[in-house]
Short mmCIF file of N, CA and C in Angstrom, two decimals:
data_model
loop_
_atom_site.label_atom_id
_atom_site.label_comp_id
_atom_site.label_asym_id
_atom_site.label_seq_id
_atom_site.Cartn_x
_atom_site.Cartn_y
_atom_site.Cartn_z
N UNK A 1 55.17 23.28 35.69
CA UNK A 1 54.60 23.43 34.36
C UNK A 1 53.23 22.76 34.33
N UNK A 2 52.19 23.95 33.65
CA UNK A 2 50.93 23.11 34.17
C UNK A 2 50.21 22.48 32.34
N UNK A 3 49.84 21.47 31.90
CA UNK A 3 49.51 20.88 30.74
C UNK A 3 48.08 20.79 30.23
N UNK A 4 48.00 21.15 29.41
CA UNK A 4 46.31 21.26 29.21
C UNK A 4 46.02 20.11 28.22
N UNK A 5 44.53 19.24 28.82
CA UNK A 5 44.01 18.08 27.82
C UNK A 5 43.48 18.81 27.04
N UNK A 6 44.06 18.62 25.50
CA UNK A 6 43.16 19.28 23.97
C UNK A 6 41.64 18.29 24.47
N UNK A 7 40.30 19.62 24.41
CA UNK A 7 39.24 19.06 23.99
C UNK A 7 38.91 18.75 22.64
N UNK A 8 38.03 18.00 22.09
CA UNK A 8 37.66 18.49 20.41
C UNK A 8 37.20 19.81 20.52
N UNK A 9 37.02 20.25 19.30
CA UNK A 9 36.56 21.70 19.04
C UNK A 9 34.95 20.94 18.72
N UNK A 10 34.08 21.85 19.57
CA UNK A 10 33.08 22.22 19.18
C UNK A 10 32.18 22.09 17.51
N UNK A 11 31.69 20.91 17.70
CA UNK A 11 30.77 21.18 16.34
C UNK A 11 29.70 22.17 16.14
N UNK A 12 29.98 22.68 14.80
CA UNK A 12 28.40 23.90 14.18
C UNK A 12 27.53 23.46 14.40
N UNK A 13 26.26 23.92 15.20
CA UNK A 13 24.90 24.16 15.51
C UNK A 13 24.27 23.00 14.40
N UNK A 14 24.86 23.57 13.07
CA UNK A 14 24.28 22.60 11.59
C UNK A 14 24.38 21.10 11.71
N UNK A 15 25.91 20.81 12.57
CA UNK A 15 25.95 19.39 12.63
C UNK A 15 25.30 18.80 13.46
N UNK A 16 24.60 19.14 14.39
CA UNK A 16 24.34 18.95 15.49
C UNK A 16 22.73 18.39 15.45
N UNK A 17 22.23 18.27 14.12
CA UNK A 17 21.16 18.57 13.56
C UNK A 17 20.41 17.14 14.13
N UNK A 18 18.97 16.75 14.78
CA UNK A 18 18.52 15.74 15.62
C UNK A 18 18.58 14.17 14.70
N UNK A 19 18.48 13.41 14.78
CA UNK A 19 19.03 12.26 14.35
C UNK A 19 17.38 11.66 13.59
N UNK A 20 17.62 10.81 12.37
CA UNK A 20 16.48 10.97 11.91
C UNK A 20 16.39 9.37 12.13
N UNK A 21 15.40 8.83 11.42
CA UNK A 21 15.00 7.29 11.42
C UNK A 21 14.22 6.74 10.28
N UNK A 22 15.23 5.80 9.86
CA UNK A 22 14.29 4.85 8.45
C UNK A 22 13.65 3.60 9.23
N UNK A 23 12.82 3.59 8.74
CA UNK A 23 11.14 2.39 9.29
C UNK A 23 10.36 2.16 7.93
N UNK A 24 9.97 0.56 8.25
CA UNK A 24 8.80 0.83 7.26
C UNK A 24 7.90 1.56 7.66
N UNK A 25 7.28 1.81 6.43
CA UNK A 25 5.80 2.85 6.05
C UNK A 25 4.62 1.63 6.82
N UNK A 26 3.33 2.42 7.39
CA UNK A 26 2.52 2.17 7.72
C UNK A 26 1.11 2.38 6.91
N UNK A 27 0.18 1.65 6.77
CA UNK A 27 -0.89 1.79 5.72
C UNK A 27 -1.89 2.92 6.29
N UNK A 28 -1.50 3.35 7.55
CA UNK A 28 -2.24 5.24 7.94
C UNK A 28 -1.64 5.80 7.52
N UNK A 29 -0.45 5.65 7.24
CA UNK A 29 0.29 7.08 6.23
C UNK A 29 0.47 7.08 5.15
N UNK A 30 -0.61 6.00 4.33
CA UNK A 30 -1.21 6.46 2.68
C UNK A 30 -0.99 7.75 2.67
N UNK A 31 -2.01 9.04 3.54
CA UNK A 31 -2.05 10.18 2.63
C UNK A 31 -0.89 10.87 2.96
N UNK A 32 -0.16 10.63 4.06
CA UNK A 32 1.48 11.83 4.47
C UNK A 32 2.29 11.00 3.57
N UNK A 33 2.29 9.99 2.60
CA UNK A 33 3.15 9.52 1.86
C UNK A 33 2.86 10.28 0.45
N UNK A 34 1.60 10.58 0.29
CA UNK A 34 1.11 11.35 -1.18
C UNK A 34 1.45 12.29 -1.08
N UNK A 35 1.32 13.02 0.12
CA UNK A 35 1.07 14.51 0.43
C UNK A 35 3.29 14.62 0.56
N UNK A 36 3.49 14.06 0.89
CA UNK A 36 5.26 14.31 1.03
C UNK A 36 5.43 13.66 -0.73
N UNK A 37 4.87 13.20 -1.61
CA UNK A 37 5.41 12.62 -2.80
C UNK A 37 4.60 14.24 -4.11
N UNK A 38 3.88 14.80 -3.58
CA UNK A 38 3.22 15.39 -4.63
C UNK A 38 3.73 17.06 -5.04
N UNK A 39 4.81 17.06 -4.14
CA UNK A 39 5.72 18.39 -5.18
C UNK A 39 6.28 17.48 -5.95
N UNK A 40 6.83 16.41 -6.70
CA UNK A 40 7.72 15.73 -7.20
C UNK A 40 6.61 15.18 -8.30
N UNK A 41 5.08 15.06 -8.07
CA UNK A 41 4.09 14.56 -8.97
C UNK A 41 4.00 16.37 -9.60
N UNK A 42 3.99 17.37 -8.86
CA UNK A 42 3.85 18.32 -9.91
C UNK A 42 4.71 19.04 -10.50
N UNK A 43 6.19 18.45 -10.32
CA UNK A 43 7.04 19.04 -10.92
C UNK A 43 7.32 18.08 -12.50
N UNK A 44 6.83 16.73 -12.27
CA UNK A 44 7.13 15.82 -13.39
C UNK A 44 7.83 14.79 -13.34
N UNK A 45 7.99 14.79 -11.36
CA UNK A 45 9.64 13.87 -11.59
C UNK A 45 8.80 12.30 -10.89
N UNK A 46 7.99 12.31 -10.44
CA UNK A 46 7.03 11.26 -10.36
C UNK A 46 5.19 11.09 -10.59
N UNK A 47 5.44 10.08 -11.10
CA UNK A 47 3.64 9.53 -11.49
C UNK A 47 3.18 10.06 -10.14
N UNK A 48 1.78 10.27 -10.56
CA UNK A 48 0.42 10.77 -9.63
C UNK A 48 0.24 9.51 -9.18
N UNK A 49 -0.50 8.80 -7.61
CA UNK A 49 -0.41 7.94 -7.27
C UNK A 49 -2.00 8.68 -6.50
N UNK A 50 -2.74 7.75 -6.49
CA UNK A 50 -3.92 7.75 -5.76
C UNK A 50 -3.54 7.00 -4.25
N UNK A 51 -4.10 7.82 -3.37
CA UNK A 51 -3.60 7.88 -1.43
C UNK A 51 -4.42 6.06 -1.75
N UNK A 52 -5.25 5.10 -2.27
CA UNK A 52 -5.54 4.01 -1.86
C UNK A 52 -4.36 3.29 -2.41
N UNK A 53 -3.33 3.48 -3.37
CA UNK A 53 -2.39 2.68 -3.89
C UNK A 53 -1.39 2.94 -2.38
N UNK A 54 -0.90 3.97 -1.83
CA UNK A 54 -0.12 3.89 -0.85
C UNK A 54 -0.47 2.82 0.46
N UNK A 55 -1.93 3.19 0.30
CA UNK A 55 -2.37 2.53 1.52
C UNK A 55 -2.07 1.06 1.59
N UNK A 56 -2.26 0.38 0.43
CA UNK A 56 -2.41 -1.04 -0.52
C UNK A 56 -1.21 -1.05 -0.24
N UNK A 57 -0.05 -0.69 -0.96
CA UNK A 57 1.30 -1.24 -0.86
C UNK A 57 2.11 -0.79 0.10
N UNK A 58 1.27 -0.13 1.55
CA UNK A 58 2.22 1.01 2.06
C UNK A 58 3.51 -0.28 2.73
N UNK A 59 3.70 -1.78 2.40
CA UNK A 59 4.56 -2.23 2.98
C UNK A 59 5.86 -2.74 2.39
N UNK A 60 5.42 -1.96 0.43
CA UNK A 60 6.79 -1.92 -0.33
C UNK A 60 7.66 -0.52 0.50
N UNK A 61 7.15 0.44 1.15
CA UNK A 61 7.64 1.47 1.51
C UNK A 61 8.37 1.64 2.59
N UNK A 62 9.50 2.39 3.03
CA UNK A 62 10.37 2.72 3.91
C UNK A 62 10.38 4.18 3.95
N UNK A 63 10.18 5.24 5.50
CA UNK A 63 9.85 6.32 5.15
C UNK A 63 10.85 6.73 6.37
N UNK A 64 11.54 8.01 6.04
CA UNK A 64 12.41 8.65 6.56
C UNK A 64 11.56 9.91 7.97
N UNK A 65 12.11 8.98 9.38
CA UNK A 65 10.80 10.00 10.16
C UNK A 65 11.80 11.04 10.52
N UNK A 66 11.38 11.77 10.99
CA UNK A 66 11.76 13.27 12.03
C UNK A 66 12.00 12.76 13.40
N UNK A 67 12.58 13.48 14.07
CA UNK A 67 12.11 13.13 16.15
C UNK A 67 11.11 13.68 16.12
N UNK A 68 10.22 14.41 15.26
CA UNK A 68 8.91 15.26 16.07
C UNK A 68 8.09 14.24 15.28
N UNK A 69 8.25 12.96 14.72
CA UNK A 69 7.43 12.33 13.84
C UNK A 69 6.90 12.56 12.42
N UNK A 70 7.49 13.35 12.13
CA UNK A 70 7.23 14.05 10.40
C UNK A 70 7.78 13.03 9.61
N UNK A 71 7.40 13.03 8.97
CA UNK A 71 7.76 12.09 6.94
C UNK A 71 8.27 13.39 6.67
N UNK A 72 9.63 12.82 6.15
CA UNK A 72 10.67 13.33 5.61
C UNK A 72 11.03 13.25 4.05
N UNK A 73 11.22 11.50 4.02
CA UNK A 73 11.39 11.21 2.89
C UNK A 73 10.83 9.86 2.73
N UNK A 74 10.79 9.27 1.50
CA UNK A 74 10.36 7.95 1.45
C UNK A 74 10.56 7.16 0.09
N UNK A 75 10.47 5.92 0.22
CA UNK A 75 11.21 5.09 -1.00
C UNK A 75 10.11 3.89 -1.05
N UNK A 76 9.65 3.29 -2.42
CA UNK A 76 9.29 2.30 -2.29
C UNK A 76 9.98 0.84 -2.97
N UNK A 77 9.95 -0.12 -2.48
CA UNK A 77 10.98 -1.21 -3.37
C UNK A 77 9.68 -2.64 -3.44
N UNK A 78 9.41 -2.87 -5.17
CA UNK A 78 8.77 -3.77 -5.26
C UNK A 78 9.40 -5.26 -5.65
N UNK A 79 9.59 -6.63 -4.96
CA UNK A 79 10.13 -7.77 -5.54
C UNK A 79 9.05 -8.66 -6.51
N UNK A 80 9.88 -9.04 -7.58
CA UNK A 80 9.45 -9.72 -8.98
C UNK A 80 9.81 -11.04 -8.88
N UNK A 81 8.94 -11.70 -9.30
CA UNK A 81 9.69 -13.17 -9.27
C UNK A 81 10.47 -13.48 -10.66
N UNK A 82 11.18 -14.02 -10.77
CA UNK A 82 11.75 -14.55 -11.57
C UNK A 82 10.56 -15.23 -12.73
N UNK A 83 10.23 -15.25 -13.55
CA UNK A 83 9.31 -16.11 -14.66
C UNK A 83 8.60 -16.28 -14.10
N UNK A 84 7.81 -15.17 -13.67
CA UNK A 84 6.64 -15.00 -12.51
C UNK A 84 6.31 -15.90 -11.89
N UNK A 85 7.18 -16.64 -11.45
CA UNK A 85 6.91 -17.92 -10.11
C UNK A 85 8.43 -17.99 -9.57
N UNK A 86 8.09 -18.82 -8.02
CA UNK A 86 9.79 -19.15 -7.49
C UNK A 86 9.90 -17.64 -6.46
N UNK A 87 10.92 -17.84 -6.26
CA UNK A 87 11.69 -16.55 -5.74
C UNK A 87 11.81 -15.61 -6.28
N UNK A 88 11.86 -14.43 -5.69
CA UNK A 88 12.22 -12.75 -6.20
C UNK A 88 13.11 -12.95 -6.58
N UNK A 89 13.73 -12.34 -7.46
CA UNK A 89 14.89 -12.53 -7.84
C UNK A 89 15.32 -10.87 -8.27
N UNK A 90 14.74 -9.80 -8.60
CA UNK A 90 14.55 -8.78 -8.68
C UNK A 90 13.53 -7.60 -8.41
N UNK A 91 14.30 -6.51 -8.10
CA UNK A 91 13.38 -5.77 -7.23
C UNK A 91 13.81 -4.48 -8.13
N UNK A 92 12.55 -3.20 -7.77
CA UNK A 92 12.04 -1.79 -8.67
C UNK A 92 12.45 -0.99 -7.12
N UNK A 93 13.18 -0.17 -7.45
CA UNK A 93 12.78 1.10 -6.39
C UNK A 93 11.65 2.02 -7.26
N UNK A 94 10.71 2.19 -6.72
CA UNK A 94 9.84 3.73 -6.84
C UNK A 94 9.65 4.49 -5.91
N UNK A 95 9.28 5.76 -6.33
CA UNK A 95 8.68 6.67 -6.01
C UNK A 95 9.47 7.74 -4.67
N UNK A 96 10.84 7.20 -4.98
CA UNK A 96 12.13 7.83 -4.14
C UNK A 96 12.06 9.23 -3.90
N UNK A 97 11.38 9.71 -2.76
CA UNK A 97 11.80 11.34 -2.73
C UNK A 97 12.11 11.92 -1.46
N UNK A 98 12.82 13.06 -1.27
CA UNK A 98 12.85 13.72 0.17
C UNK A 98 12.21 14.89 -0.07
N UNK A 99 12.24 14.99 1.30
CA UNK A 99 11.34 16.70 1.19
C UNK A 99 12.28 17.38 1.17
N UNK A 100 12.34 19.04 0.65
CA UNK A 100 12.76 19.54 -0.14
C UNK A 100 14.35 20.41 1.01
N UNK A 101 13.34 20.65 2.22
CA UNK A 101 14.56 21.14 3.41
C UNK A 101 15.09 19.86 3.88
N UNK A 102 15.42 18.45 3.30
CA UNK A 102 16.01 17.67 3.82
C UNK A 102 16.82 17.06 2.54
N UNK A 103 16.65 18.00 1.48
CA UNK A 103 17.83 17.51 0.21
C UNK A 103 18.82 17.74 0.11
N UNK A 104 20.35 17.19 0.56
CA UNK A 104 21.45 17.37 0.07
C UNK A 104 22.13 17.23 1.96
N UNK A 105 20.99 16.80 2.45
CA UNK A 105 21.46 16.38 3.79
C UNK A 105 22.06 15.03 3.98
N UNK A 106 21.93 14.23 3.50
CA UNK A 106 22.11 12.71 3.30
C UNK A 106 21.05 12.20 3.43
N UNK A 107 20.25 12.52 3.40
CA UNK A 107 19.05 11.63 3.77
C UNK A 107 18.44 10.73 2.84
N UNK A 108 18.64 10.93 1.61
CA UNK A 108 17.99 10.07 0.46
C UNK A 108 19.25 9.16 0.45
N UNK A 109 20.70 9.77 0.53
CA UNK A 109 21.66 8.23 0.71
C UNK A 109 21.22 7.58 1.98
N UNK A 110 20.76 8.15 3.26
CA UNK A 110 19.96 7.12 3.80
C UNK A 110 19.04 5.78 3.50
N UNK A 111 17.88 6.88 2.98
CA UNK A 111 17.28 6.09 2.15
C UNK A 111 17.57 4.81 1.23
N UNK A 112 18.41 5.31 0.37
CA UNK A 112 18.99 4.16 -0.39
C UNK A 112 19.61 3.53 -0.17
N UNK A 113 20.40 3.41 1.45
CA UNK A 113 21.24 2.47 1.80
C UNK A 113 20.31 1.28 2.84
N UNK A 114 19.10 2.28 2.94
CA UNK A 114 18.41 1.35 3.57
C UNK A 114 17.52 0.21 2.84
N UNK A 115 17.22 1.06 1.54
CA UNK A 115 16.42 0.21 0.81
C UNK A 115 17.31 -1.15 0.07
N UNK A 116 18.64 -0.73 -0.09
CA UNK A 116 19.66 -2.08 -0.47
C UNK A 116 19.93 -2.62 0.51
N UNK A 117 19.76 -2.46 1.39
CA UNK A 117 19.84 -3.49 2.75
C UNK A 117 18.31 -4.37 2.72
N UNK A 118 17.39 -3.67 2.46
CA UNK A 118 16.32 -4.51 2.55
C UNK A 118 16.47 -5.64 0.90
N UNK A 119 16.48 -5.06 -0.01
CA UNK A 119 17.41 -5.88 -1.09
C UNK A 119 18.14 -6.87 -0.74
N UNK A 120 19.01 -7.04 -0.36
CA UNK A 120 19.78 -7.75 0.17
C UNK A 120 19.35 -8.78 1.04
N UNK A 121 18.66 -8.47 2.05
CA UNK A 121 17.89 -9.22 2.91
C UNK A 121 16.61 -9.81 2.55
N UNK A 122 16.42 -9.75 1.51
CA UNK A 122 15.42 -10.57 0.55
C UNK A 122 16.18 -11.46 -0.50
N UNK A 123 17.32 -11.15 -0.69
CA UNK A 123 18.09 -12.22 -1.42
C UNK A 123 17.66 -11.99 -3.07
N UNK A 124 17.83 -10.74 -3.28
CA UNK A 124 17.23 -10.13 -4.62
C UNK A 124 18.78 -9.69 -5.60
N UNK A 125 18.82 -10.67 -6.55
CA UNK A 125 20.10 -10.23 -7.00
C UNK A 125 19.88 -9.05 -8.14
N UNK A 126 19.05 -8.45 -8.28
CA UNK A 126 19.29 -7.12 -9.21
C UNK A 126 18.04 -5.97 -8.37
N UNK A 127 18.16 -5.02 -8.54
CA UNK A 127 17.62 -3.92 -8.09
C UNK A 127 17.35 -2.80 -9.09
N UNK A 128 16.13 -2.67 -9.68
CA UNK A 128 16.34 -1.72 -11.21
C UNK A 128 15.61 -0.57 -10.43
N UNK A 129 15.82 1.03 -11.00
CA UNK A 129 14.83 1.62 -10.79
C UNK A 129 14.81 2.76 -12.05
N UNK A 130 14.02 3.80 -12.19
CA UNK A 130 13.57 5.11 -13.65
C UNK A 130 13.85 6.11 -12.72
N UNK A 131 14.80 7.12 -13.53
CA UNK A 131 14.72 8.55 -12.94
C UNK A 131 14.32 9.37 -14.04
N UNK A 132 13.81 10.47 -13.81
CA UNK A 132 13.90 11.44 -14.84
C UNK A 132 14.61 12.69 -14.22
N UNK A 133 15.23 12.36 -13.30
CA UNK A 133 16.48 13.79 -12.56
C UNK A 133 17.39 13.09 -12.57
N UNK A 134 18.36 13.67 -12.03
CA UNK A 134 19.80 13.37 -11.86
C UNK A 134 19.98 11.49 -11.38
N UNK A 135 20.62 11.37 -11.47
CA UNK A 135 20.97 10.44 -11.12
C UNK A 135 22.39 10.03 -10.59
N UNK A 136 22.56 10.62 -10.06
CA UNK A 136 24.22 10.11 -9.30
C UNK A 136 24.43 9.66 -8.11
N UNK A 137 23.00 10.25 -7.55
CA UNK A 137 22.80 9.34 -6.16
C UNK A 137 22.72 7.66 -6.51
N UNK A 138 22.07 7.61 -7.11
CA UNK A 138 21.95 5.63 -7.79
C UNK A 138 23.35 5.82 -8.50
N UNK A 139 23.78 6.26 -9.06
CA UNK A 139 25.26 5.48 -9.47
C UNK A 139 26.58 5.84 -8.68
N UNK A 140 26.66 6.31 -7.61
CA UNK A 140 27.42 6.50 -6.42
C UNK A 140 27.16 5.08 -5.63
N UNK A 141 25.91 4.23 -5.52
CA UNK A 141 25.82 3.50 -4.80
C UNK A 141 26.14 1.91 -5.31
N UNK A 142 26.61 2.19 -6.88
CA UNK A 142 26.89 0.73 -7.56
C UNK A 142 26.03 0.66 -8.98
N UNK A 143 24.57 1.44 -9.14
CA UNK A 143 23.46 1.56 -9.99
C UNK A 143 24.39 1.80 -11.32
N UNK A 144 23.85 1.38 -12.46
CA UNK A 144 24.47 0.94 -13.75
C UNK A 144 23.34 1.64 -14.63
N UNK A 145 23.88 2.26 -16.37
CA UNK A 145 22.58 1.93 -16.25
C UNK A 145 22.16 0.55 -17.55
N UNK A 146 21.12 0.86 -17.92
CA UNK A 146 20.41 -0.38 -18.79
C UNK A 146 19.01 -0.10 -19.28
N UNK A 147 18.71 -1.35 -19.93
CA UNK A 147 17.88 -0.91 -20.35
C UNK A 147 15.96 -1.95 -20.05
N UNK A 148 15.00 -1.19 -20.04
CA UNK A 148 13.86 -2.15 -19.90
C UNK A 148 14.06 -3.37 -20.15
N UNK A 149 14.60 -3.93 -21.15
CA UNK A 149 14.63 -5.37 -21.45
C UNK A 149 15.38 -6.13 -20.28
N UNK A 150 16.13 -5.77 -19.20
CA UNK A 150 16.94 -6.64 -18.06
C UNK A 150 15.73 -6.69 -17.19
N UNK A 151 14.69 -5.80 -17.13
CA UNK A 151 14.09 -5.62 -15.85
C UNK A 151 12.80 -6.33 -15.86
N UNK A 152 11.96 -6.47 -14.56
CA UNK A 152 10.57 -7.18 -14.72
C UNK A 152 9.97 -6.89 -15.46
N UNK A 153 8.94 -8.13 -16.50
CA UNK A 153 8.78 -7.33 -17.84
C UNK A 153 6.87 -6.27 -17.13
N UNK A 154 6.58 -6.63 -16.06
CA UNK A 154 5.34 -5.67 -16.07
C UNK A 154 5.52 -4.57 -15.41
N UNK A 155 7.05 -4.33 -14.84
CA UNK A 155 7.37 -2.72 -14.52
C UNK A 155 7.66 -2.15 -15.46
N UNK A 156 8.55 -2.56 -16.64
CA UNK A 156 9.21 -2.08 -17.80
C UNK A 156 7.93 -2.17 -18.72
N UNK A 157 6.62 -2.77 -18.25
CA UNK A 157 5.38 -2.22 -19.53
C UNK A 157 4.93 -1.25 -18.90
N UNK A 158 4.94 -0.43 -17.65
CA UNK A 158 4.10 0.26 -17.04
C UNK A 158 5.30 1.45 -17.06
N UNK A 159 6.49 1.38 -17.87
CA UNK A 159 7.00 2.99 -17.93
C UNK A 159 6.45 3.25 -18.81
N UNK A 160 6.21 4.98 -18.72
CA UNK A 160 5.78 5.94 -19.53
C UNK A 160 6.54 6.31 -20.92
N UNK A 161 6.85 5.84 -22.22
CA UNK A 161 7.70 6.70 -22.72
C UNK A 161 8.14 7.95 -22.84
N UNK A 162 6.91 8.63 -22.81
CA UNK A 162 6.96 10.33 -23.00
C UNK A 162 8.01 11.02 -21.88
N UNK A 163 7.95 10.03 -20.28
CA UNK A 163 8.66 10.63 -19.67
C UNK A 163 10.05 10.58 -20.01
N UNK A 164 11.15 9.66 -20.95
CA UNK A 164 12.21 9.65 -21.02
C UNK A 164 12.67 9.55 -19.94
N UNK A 165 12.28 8.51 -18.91
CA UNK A 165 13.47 8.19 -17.63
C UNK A 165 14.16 7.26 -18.22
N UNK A 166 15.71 7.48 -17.22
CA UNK A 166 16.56 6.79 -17.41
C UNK A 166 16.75 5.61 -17.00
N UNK A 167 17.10 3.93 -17.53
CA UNK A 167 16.88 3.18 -16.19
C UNK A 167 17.63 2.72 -15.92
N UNK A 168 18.00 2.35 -14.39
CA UNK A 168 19.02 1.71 -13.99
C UNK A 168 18.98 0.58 -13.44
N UNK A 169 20.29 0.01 -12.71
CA UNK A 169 19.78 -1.17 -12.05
C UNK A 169 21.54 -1.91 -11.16
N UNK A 170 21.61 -2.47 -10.20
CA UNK A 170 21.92 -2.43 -9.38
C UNK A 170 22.37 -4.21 -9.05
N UNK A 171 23.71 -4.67 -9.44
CA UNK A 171 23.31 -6.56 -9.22
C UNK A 171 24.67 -6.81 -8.31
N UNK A 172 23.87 -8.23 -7.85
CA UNK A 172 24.87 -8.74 -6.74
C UNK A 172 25.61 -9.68 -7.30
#
């Protein structure tokens, strides 16, 4: 009697898909950070950002690469001090987006698991951020929501009202 070892079955072509990488952002990829953020500036779902603000803060940013080196997606996370001195004590995600053939891949829960790890590793006990889309990706991950008054008071002066985002926020 001759016995055959079960192989696994074969994964779909789809799963098989090349392995991506979260890194911080680099201050040369100011403009592939605008240029990957500006279907989302003309649809309404994020502020217009001038390519010298990326460049300036490109080290609040974490950007989702390709193997062929492409920006994929990208997130930025700013820390607040507490009574504006001392330690951070709270941190803003902005300007959260993926590109559009990489939505519903996991990649923005990438993203966001990377950016609460960097949270975390700054010792930041709340994490707020504004959507004006869906939001279930932030409240799948713990995100609550609330209101401007919990959050840093010069991020919560610099929302827009007109946009009606929602805000959330995220504590340890």
């Amino acid at each position: 009697m001759t016995t055959a070892t079960p192989r696994p079955a074969a994964l779909p072509h789809a799963l098989l898909a090349p392995s991506f990488s979260v890194r911080p952002a680099r201050p040369d990829e100011a403009a592939a950070l605008a240029a990957l953020s500006e279907p989302f500036v003309r649809s309404g779902a994020l502020r217009e950002r001038p390519v010298s603000l990326y460049a300036a803060h490109a080290a609040d940013f974490l950007v989702l690469e390709a193997p062929d080196g492409a920006l994929e997606g990208c997130v930025g996370m700013r820390a607040y001090p507490e009574g504006g001195e001392g330690a951070a004590t709270a941190g803003v995600v902005y300007n959260f987006c993926v590109a559009a053939q990489r939505q519903g891949s996991g990649a923005g829960a990438g993203l966001l698991r990377a950016v609460l790890a960097k949270a975390h590793a700054r010792s930041l006990t709340a994490l707020f951020t504004a959507t004006t889309g869906g939001a279930d990706l932030f409240l799948r991950y713990g995100f609550t929501h609330t209101t401007g008054r919990q959050a840093p008071a010069p991020w919560a002066q610099s929302l827009d009202p007109q946009r009606d985002a929602r805000i959330l926020v995220r504590t340890w």
